[in-house]
Amino acid sequence: AQSVTQLDSHVSVSEGTPVLLRCNYSSSYSPSLFWYVQHPNKGLQLLLKYTSAATLVKGINGFEAEFKKSETSFHLTKPSAHMSDAAEYFCVVTTDNTDKLIFGTGTRLQVFP
Amino acid sequence: NAGVTQTPKFQVLKTGQSMTLQCAQDMNHEYMSWYRQDPGMGLRLIHYSVGAGITDQGEVPNGYNVSRSTTEDFPLRLLSAAPSQTSVYFCASSYKQAGRLSGNTIYFGEGSWLTVV
């Protein structure tokens, strides 16, 4: 069985400071991992994905994530937060033996001026 | 470049009424799915389909029906709406390359806000 745990339901940062959104996963098979962003009253947009290639994945808008198998983690980072980054972020896992995506419960990122 | 289109965007239903949420994609994706989003619970899978004529249940299927008569469309039916079905519903689609969903980008619609009173 697979599962995803987003360790923080809310994260608050000041504009220009680093962002860290934490995600741990559990999977019996080699996982594919995704980060999606949802702005208020909008659908979900793919930020980046890991699919067993390079463990450091770069995404859109300056975000990146590192797959660490030993720690079963896939944390999302950005060196410098922007006001437009304020949104909800979802970590998602799937594997080759299933047609189901498993979502984390989401992390709401607030960015203060 | 439509992508995944959901209608309606907003709907208010009375308990016991029925309705259909429409979902259409123009990317020739084999895989389509419906999720509901509730506060603090992320997105939970209701039903999914891996091709025309094939559907299967997800995590929370009770109270919902689906069908997949064409590759493009995947409607979600509420036969007798209940207040517990008040939620935001998302349709999503993806390729299944060589039968594998894993690793392919999932595309989401903009969501349908449903209130059952």
PDB file of C-alpha atoms in Angstrom:
ATOM      1  CA  ALA A   1       0.000   0.000   0.000  1.00  0.00           C
ATOM      2  CA  GLN A   2       1.067   3.548  -0.612  1.00  0.00           C
ATOM      3  CA  SER A   3       0.650   6.623   1.533  1.00  0.00           C
ATOM      4  CA  VAL A   4       1.773  10.210   1.637  1.00  0.00           C
ATOM      5  CA  THR A   5       2.253  12.413   4.680  1.00  0.00           C
ATOM      6  CA  GLN A   6       2.650  16.144   4.418  1.00  0.00           C
ATOM      7  CA  LEU A   7       4.192  17.079   7.708  1.00  0.00           C
ATOM      8  CA  ASP A   8       2.905  20.661   7.935  1.00  0.00           C
ATOM      9  CA  SER A   9      -0.640  21.792   7.285  1.00  0.00           C
ATOM     10  CA  HIS A  10       0.428  25.462   7.255  1.00  0.00           C
ATOM     11  CA  VAL A  11       3.741  27.148   6.520  1.00  0.00           C
ATOM     12  CA  SER A  12       4.310  30.886   6.788  1.00  0.00           C
ATOM     13  CA  VAL A  13       7.344  32.674   5.374  1.00  0.00           C
ATOM     14  CA  SER A  14       8.378  36.207   4.594  1.00  0.00           C
ATOM     15  CA  GLU A  15       8.855  37.263   1.000  1.00  0.00           C
ATOM     16  CA  GLY A  16      12.434  36.640  -0.092  1.00  0.00           C
ATOM     17  CA  THR A  17      13.100  33.870   2.462  1.00  0.00           C
ATOM     18  CA  PRO A  18      13.459  30.155   1.678  1.00  0.00           C
ATOM     19  CA  VAL A  19      10.495  27.811   1.451  1.00  0.00           C
ATOM     20  CA  LEU A  20      10.494  24.207   2.683  1.00  0.00           C
ATOM     21  CA  LEU A  21       7.398  22.024   2.356  1.00  0.00           C
ATOM     22  CA  ARG A  22       7.879  18.540   3.701  1.00  0.00           C
ATOM     23  CA  CYS A  23       6.555  15.271   2.279  1.00  0.00           C
ATOM     24  CA  ASN A  24       7.190  11.696   3.335  1.00  0.00           C
ATOM     25  CA  TYR A  25       5.897   8.696   1.426  1.00  0.00           C
ATOM     26  CA  SER A  26       5.429   5.002   1.938  1.00  0.00           C
ATOM     27  CA  SER A  27       5.424   2.581  -0.985  1.00  0.00           C
ATOM     28  CA  SER A  28       6.166  -1.107  -1.556  1.00  0.00           C
ATOM     29  CA  TYR A  29       7.161  -0.372  -5.142  1.00  0.00           C
ATOM     30  CA  SER A  30       9.328   2.219  -6.818  1.00  0.00           C
ATOM     31  CA  PRO A  31       7.244   5.376  -6.619  1.00  0.00           C
ATOM     32  CA  SER A  32       6.598   8.273  -8.896  1.00  0.00           C
ATOM     33  CA  LEU A  33       6.185  11.448  -6.890  1.00  0.00           C
ATOM     34  CA  PHE A  34       4.620  14.751  -7.800  1.00  0.00           C
ATOM     35  CA  TRP A  35       4.095  18.181  -6.329  1.00  0.00           C
ATOM     36  CA  TYR A  36       1.005  20.080  -7.415  1.00  0.00           C
ATOM     37  CA  VAL A  37       0.017  23.645  -6.562  1.00  0.00           C
ATOM     38  CA  GLN A  38      -3.520  24.940  -6.175  1.00  0.00           C
ATOM     39  CA  HIS A  39      -4.223  28.650  -6.126  1.00  0.00           C
ATOM     40  CA  PRO A  40      -7.511  29.793  -4.538  1.00  0.00           C
ATOM     41  CA  ASN A  41     -10.569  28.638  -6.454  1.00  0.00           C
ATOM     42  CA  LYS A  42      -8.406  27.103  -9.166  1.00  0.00           C
ATOM     43  CA  GLY A  43      -7.501  23.639 -10.370  1.00  0.00           C
ATOM     44  CA  LEU A  44      -4.233  21.847  -9.699  1.00  0.00           C
ATOM     45  CA  GLN A  45      -1.078  22.649 -11.628  1.00  0.00           C
ATOM     46  CA  LEU A  46       1.947  20.382 -11.827  1.00  0.00           C
ATOM     47  CA  LEU A  47       5.063  21.893 -10.250  1.00  0.00           C
ATOM     48  CA  LEU A  48       7.421  18.971 -10.752  1.00  0.00           C
ATOM     49  CA  LYS A  49       7.662  15.191 -10.801  1.00  0.00           C
ATOM     50  CA  TYR A  50      10.123  12.440  -9.966  1.00  0.00           C
ATOM     51  CA  THR A  51      10.033   9.257 -12.059  1.00  0.00           C
ATOM     52  CA  SER A  52      13.220   7.344 -11.150  1.00  0.00           C
ATOM     53  CA  ALA A  53      15.601   9.513 -13.132  1.00  0.00           C
ATOM     54  CA  ALA A  54      17.615  12.283 -11.427  1.00  0.00           C
ATOM     55  CA  THR A  55      16.898  12.503  -7.726  1.00  0.00           C
ATOM     56  CA  LEU A  56      17.013  16.314  -7.734  1.00  0.00           C
ATOM     57  CA  VAL A  57      14.080  17.545  -9.738  1.00  0.00           C
ATOM     58  CA  LYS A  58      13.637  21.109 -10.916  1.00  0.00           C
ATOM     59  CA  GLY A  59      10.184  22.448 -11.545  1.00  0.00           C
ATOM     60  CA  ILE A  60       8.440  25.609 -12.566  1.00  0.00           C
ATOM     61  CA  ASN A  61       8.669  28.974 -10.796  1.00  0.00           C
ATOM     62  CA  GLY A  62      12.006  28.170  -9.150  1.00  0.00           C
ATOM     63  CA  PHE A  63      10.794  25.184  -7.127  1.00  0.00           C
ATOM     64  CA  GLU A  64      12.777  21.991  -6.773  1.00  0.00           C
ATOM     65  CA  ALA A  65      12.519  18.755  -4.821  1.00  0.00           C
ATOM     66  CA  GLU A  66      14.938  16.006  -3.886  1.00  0.00           C
ATOM     67  CA  PHE A  67      13.979  12.341  -3.780  1.00  0.00           C
ATOM     68  CA  LYS A  68      15.692  10.652  -0.829  1.00  0.00           C
ATOM     69  CA  LYS A  69      14.947   6.947  -0.781  1.00  0.00           C
ATOM     70  CA  SER A  70      16.756   6.329   2.506  1.00  0.00           C
ATOM     71  CA  GLU A  71      14.563   8.926   4.213  1.00  0.00           C
ATOM     72  CA  THR A  72      11.432   8.194   2.102  1.00  0.00           C
ATOM     73  CA  SER A  73      11.117  11.914   1.575  1.00  0.00           C
ATOM     74  CA  PHE A  74      10.379  14.278  -1.295  1.00  0.00           C
ATOM     75  CA  HIS A  75      10.565  17.764   0.194  1.00  0.00           C
ATOM     76  CA  LEU A  76       9.774  20.825  -1.912  1.00  0.00           C
ATOM     77  CA  THR A  77      12.040  23.859  -1.687  1.00  0.00           C
ATOM     78  CA  LYS A  78      12.464  27.303  -3.162  1.00  0.00           C
ATOM     79  CA  PRO A  79      15.355  29.637  -2.332  1.00  0.00           C
ATOM     80  CA  SER A  80      13.306  32.833  -2.212  1.00  0.00           C
ATOM     81  CA  ALA A  81       9.557  33.066  -1.708  1.00  0.00           C
ATOM     82  CA  HIS A  82       7.403  35.380  -3.773  1.00  0.00           C
ATOM     83  CA  MET A  83       3.972  36.688  -2.875  1.00  0.00           C
ATOM     84  CA  SER A  84       2.535  34.780  -5.829  1.00  0.00           C
ATOM     85  CA  ASP A  85       3.685  31.493  -4.242  1.00  0.00           C
ATOM     86  CA  ALA A  86       0.905  31.734  -1.651  1.00  0.00           C
ATOM     87  CA  ALA A  87      -1.249  28.689  -2.391  1.00  0.00           C
ATOM     88  CA  GLU A  88      -1.948  25.127  -1.308  1.00  0.00           C
ATOM     89  CA  TYR A  89       0.591  22.474  -2.226  1.00  0.00           C
ATOM     90  CA  PHE A  90      -0.061  18.766  -2.587  1.00  0.00           C
ATOM     91  CA  CYS A  91       2.422  15.904  -2.600  1.00  0.00           C
ATOM     92  CA  VAL A  92       1.208  12.930  -4.642  1.00  0.00           C
ATOM     93  CA  VAL A  93       2.486   9.365  -5.088  1.00  0.00           C
ATOM     94  CA  THR A  94       1.722   6.594  -7.528  1.00  0.00           C
ATOM     95  CA  THR A  95       3.390   3.361  -8.573  1.00  0.00           C
ATOM     96  CA  ASP A  96       3.407   1.059 -11.597  1.00  0.00           C
ATOM     97  CA  ASN A  97       1.219  -1.517  -9.910  1.00  0.00           C
ATOM     98  CA  THR A  98      -1.771   0.792  -9.466  1.00  0.00           C
ATOM     99  CA  ASP A  99      -3.918   3.238 -11.393  1.00  0.00           C
ATOM    100  CA  LYS A 100      -4.509   5.346  -8.311  1.00  0.00           C
ATOM    101  CA  LEU A 101      -2.935   8.589  -7.215  1.00  0.00           C
ATOM    102  CA  ILE A 102      -2.547   9.052  -3.489  1.00  0.00           C
ATOM    103  CA  PHE A 103      -2.682  12.661  -2.324  1.00  0.00           C
ATOM    104  CA  GLY A 104      -1.305  14.184   0.817  1.00  0.00           C
ATOM    105  CA  THR A 105      -3.631  16.391   2.843  1.00  0.00           C
ATOM    106  CA  GLY A 106      -1.975  19.548   1.570  1.00  0.00           C
ATOM    107  CA  THR A 107       0.193  22.358   2.942  1.00  0.00           C
ATOM    108  CA  ARG A 108      -1.055  25.913   2.827  1.00  0.00           C
ATOM    109  CA  LEU A 109       1.785  28.332   2.182  1.00  0.00           C
ATOM    110  CA  GLN A 110       1.397  31.932   3.329  1.00  0.00           C
ATOM    111  CA  VAL A 111       3.865  34.558   2.190  1.00  0.00           C
ATOM    112  CA  PHE A 112       4.087  37.803   4.147  1.00  0.00           C
ATOM    113  CA  PRO A 113       5.521  41.020   2.716  1.00  0.00           C
TER     114      PRO A 113
ATOM    115  CA  ASN B   1      -6.095  24.340 -26.091  1.00  0.00           C
ATOM    116  CA  ALA B   2      -8.974  23.281 -23.817  1.00  0.00           C
ATOM    117  CA  GLY B   3      -7.365  20.477 -21.759  1.00  0.00           C
ATOM    118  CA  VAL B   4      -9.805  19.178 -19.135  1.00  0.00           C
ATOM    119  CA  THR B   5     -13.158  20.962 -19.021  1.00  0.00           C
ATOM    120  CA  GLN B   6     -15.599  20.602 -16.147  1.00  0.00           C
ATOM    121  CA  THR B   7     -19.172  21.870 -15.971  1.00  0.00           C
ATOM    122  CA  PRO B   8     -20.894  23.323 -14.060  1.00  0.00           C
ATOM    123  CA  LYS B   9     -18.451  25.346 -11.993  1.00  0.00           C
ATOM    124  CA  PHE B  10     -20.977  26.006  -9.224  1.00  0.00           C
ATOM    125  CA  GLN B  11     -24.157  24.136  -8.295  1.00  0.00           C
ATOM    126  CA  VAL B  12     -26.568  24.127  -5.375  1.00  0.00           C
ATOM    127  CA  LEU B  13     -28.738  21.039  -4.942  1.00  0.00           C
ATOM    128  CA  LYS B  14     -31.458  20.079  -2.550  1.00  0.00           C
ATOM    129  CA  THR B  15     -31.156  16.819  -0.652  1.00  0.00           C
ATOM    130  CA  GLY B  16     -32.444  13.974  -2.770  1.00  0.00           C
ATOM    131  CA  GLN B  17     -31.987  15.691  -6.115  1.00  0.00           C
ATOM    132  CA  SER B  18     -29.894  14.144  -8.832  1.00  0.00           C
ATOM    133  CA  MET B  19     -27.367  15.764 -11.099  1.00  0.00           C
ATOM    134  CA  THR B  20     -24.455  15.057 -13.391  1.00  0.00           C
ATOM    135  CA  LEU B  21     -21.067  16.720 -13.325  1.00  0.00           C
ATOM    136  CA  GLN B  22     -19.601  16.772 -16.795  1.00  0.00           C
ATOM    137  CA  CYS B  23     -15.945  16.230 -17.652  1.00  0.00           C
ATOM    138  CA  ALA B  24     -14.409  16.319 -21.104  1.00  0.00           C
ATOM    139  CA  GLN B  25     -10.796  16.187 -22.278  1.00  0.00           C
ATOM    140  CA  ASP B  26      -9.396  16.807 -25.738  1.00  0.00           C
ATOM    141  CA  MET B  27      -5.979  15.187 -25.279  1.00  0.00           C
ATOM    142  CA  ASN B  28      -6.978  11.615 -26.200  1.00  0.00           C
ATOM    143  CA  HIS B  29      -6.089  10.441 -22.696  1.00  0.00           C
ATOM    144  CA  GLU B  30      -6.984   6.874 -21.765  1.00  0.00           C
ATOM    145  CA  TYR B  31      -7.092   7.558 -18.037  1.00  0.00           C
ATOM    146  CA  MET B  32      -9.753   9.748 -16.447  1.00  0.00           C
ATOM    147  CA  SER B  33     -10.754  10.121 -12.834  1.00  0.00           C
ATOM    148  CA  TRP B  34     -12.908  12.033 -10.380  1.00  0.00           C
ATOM    149  CA  TYR B  35     -11.771  13.344  -6.999  1.00  0.00           C
ATOM    150  CA  ARG B  36     -13.456  15.200  -4.222  1.00  0.00           C
ATOM    151  CA  GLN B  37     -11.616  17.757  -2.116  1.00  0.00           C
ATOM    152  CA  ASP B  38     -12.632  18.401   1.459  1.00  0.00           C
ATOM    153  CA  PRO B  39     -10.861  20.617   4.012  1.00  0.00           C
ATOM    154  CA  GLY B  40      -7.942  18.859   5.689  1.00  0.00           C
ATOM    155  CA  MET B  41      -8.368  15.686   3.639  1.00  0.00           C
ATOM    156  CA  GLY B  42      -6.585  16.383   0.378  1.00  0.00           C
ATOM    157  CA  LEU B  43      -8.100  14.876  -2.738  1.00  0.00           C
ATOM    158  CA  ARG B  44      -9.810  11.508  -2.521  1.00  0.00           C
ATOM    159  CA  LEU B  45     -10.458   9.306  -5.527  1.00  0.00           C
ATOM    160  CA  ILE B  46     -14.131   8.595  -6.274  1.00  0.00           C
ATOM    161  CA  HIS B  47     -14.046   6.631  -9.544  1.00  0.00           C
ATOM    162  CA  TYR B  48     -11.621   6.201 -12.387  1.00  0.00           C
ATOM    163  CA  SER B  49     -11.481   4.808 -15.901  1.00  0.00           C
ATOM    164  CA  VAL B  50      -8.592   3.383 -17.930  1.00  0.00           C
ATOM    165  CA  GLY B  51     -10.436   3.531 -21.233  1.00  0.00           C
ATOM    166  CA  ALA B  52     -13.811   3.671 -22.913  1.00  0.00           C
ATOM    167  CA  GLY B  53     -16.160   1.109 -21.407  1.00  0.00           C
ATOM    168  CA  ILE B  54     -13.943   0.496 -18.355  1.00  0.00           C
ATOM    169  CA  THR B  55     -14.559   2.042 -14.939  1.00  0.00           C
ATOM    170  CA  ASP B  56     -13.548   1.175 -11.402  1.00  0.00           C
ATOM    171  CA  GLN B  57     -14.119   2.403  -7.876  1.00  0.00           C
ATOM    172  CA  GLY B  58     -11.756   4.565  -5.932  1.00  0.00           C
ATOM    173  CA  GLU B  59     -11.528   5.358  -2.259  1.00  0.00           C
ATOM    174  CA  VAL B  60     -14.961   6.983  -1.770  1.00  0.00           C
ATOM    175  CA  PRO B  61     -17.364   5.658  -4.465  1.00  0.00           C
ATOM    176  CA  ASN B  62     -20.600   5.443  -2.465  1.00  0.00           C
ATOM    177  CA  GLY B  63     -23.348   7.724  -3.759  1.00  0.00           C
ATOM    178  CA  TYR B  64     -21.685   8.261  -7.143  1.00  0.00           C
ATOM    179  CA  ASN B  65     -21.985   6.575 -10.529  1.00  0.00           C
ATOM    180  CA  VAL B  66     -19.830   6.939 -13.619  1.00  0.00           C
ATOM    181  CA  SER B  67     -19.731   5.708 -17.177  1.00  0.00           C
ATOM    182  CA  ARG B  68     -17.195   6.026 -20.005  1.00  0.00           C
ATOM    183  CA  SER B  69     -18.878   5.652 -23.358  1.00  0.00           C
ATOM    184  CA  THR B  70     -16.243   7.706 -25.215  1.00  0.00           C
ATOM    185  CA  THR B  71     -12.568   8.463 -24.673  1.00  0.00           C
ATOM    186  CA  GLU B  72     -13.328  12.171 -24.286  1.00  0.00           C
ATOM    187  CA  ASP B  73     -16.103  12.185 -21.681  1.00  0.00           C
ATOM    188  CA  PHE B  74     -16.357  10.927 -18.110  1.00  0.00           C
ATOM    189  CA  PRO B  75     -19.518  12.177 -16.360  1.00  0.00           C
ATOM    190  CA  LEU B  76     -20.063  11.798 -12.607  1.00  0.00           C
ATOM    191  CA  ARG B  77     -23.630  11.217 -11.464  1.00  0.00           C
ATOM    192  CA  LEU B  78     -25.107  11.891  -8.053  1.00  0.00           C
ATOM    193  CA  LEU B  79     -28.329   9.881  -7.950  1.00  0.00           C
ATOM    194  CA  SER B  80     -29.711  11.227  -4.669  1.00  0.00           C
ATOM    195  CA  ALA B  81     -27.651  14.084  -3.299  1.00  0.00           C
ATOM    196  CA  ALA B  82     -26.839  14.232   0.398  1.00  0.00           C
ATOM    197  CA  PRO B  83     -25.317  17.083   2.454  1.00  0.00           C
ATOM    198  CA  SER B  84     -22.217  14.894   2.938  1.00  0.00           C
ATOM    199  CA  GLN B  85     -21.580  15.284  -0.793  1.00  0.00           C
ATOM    200  CA  THR B  86     -21.023  19.015  -0.426  1.00  0.00           C
ATOM    201  CA  SER B  87     -17.495  19.348  -1.744  1.00  0.00           C
ATOM    202  CA  VAL B  88     -15.283  20.519  -4.562  1.00  0.00           C
ATOM    203  CA  TYR B  89     -15.008  17.978  -7.344  1.00  0.00           C
ATOM    204  CA  PHE B  90     -12.071  17.653  -9.710  1.00  0.00           C
ATOM    205  CA  CYS B  91     -11.827  15.685 -12.897  1.00  0.00           C
ATOM    206  CA  ALA B  92      -8.396  14.607 -14.092  1.00  0.00           C
ATOM    207  CA  SER B  93      -6.925  12.808 -17.094  1.00  0.00           C
ATOM    208  CA  SER B  94      -3.625  11.316 -18.216  1.00  0.00           C
ATOM    209  CA  TYR B  95      -1.905   9.118 -20.744  1.00  0.00           C
ATOM    210  CA  LYS B  96      -1.208   5.504 -19.864  1.00  0.00           C
ATOM    211  CA  GLN B  97       1.959   4.707 -21.767  1.00  0.00           C
ATOM    212  CA  ALA B  98       2.458   0.972 -22.236  1.00  0.00           C
ATOM    213  CA  GLY B  99      -0.314   0.449 -19.704  1.00  0.00           C
ATOM    214  CA  ARG B 100       1.465   2.490 -17.040  1.00  0.00           C
ATOM    215  CA  LEU B 101       0.013   5.530 -15.342  1.00  0.00           C
ATOM    216  CA  SER B 102       3.015   6.036 -13.115  1.00  0.00           C
ATOM    217  CA  GLY B 103       5.195   8.935 -14.126  1.00  0.00           C
ATOM    218  CA  ASN B 104       2.756  10.532 -16.536  1.00  0.00           C
ATOM    219  CA  THR B 105       1.507  13.999 -15.777  1.00  0.00           C
ATOM    220  CA  ILE B 106      -2.073  14.200 -14.544  1.00  0.00           C
ATOM    221  CA  TYR B 107      -4.066  17.148 -15.882  1.00  0.00           C
ATOM    222  CA  PHE B 108      -6.845  18.593 -13.745  1.00  0.00           C
ATOM    223  CA  GLY B 109      -9.960  20.539 -14.520  1.00  0.00           C
ATOM    224  CA  GLU B 110     -10.741  23.789 -12.716  1.00  0.00           C
ATOM    225  CA  GLY B 111     -13.162  22.164 -10.300  1.00  0.00           C
ATOM    226  CA  SER B 112     -16.890  22.081  -9.617  1.00  0.00           C
ATOM    227  CA  TRP B 113     -18.166  23.537  -6.352  1.00  0.00           C
ATOM    228  CA  LEU B 114     -21.215  21.580  -5.198  1.00  0.00           C
ATOM    229  CA  THR B 115     -23.408  22.492  -2.215  1.00  0.00           C
ATOM    230  CA  VAL B 116     -26.181  20.170  -1.057  1.00  0.00           C
ATOM    231  CA  VAL B 117     -28.726  21.788   1.262  1.00  0.00           C
TER     232      VAL B 117
END
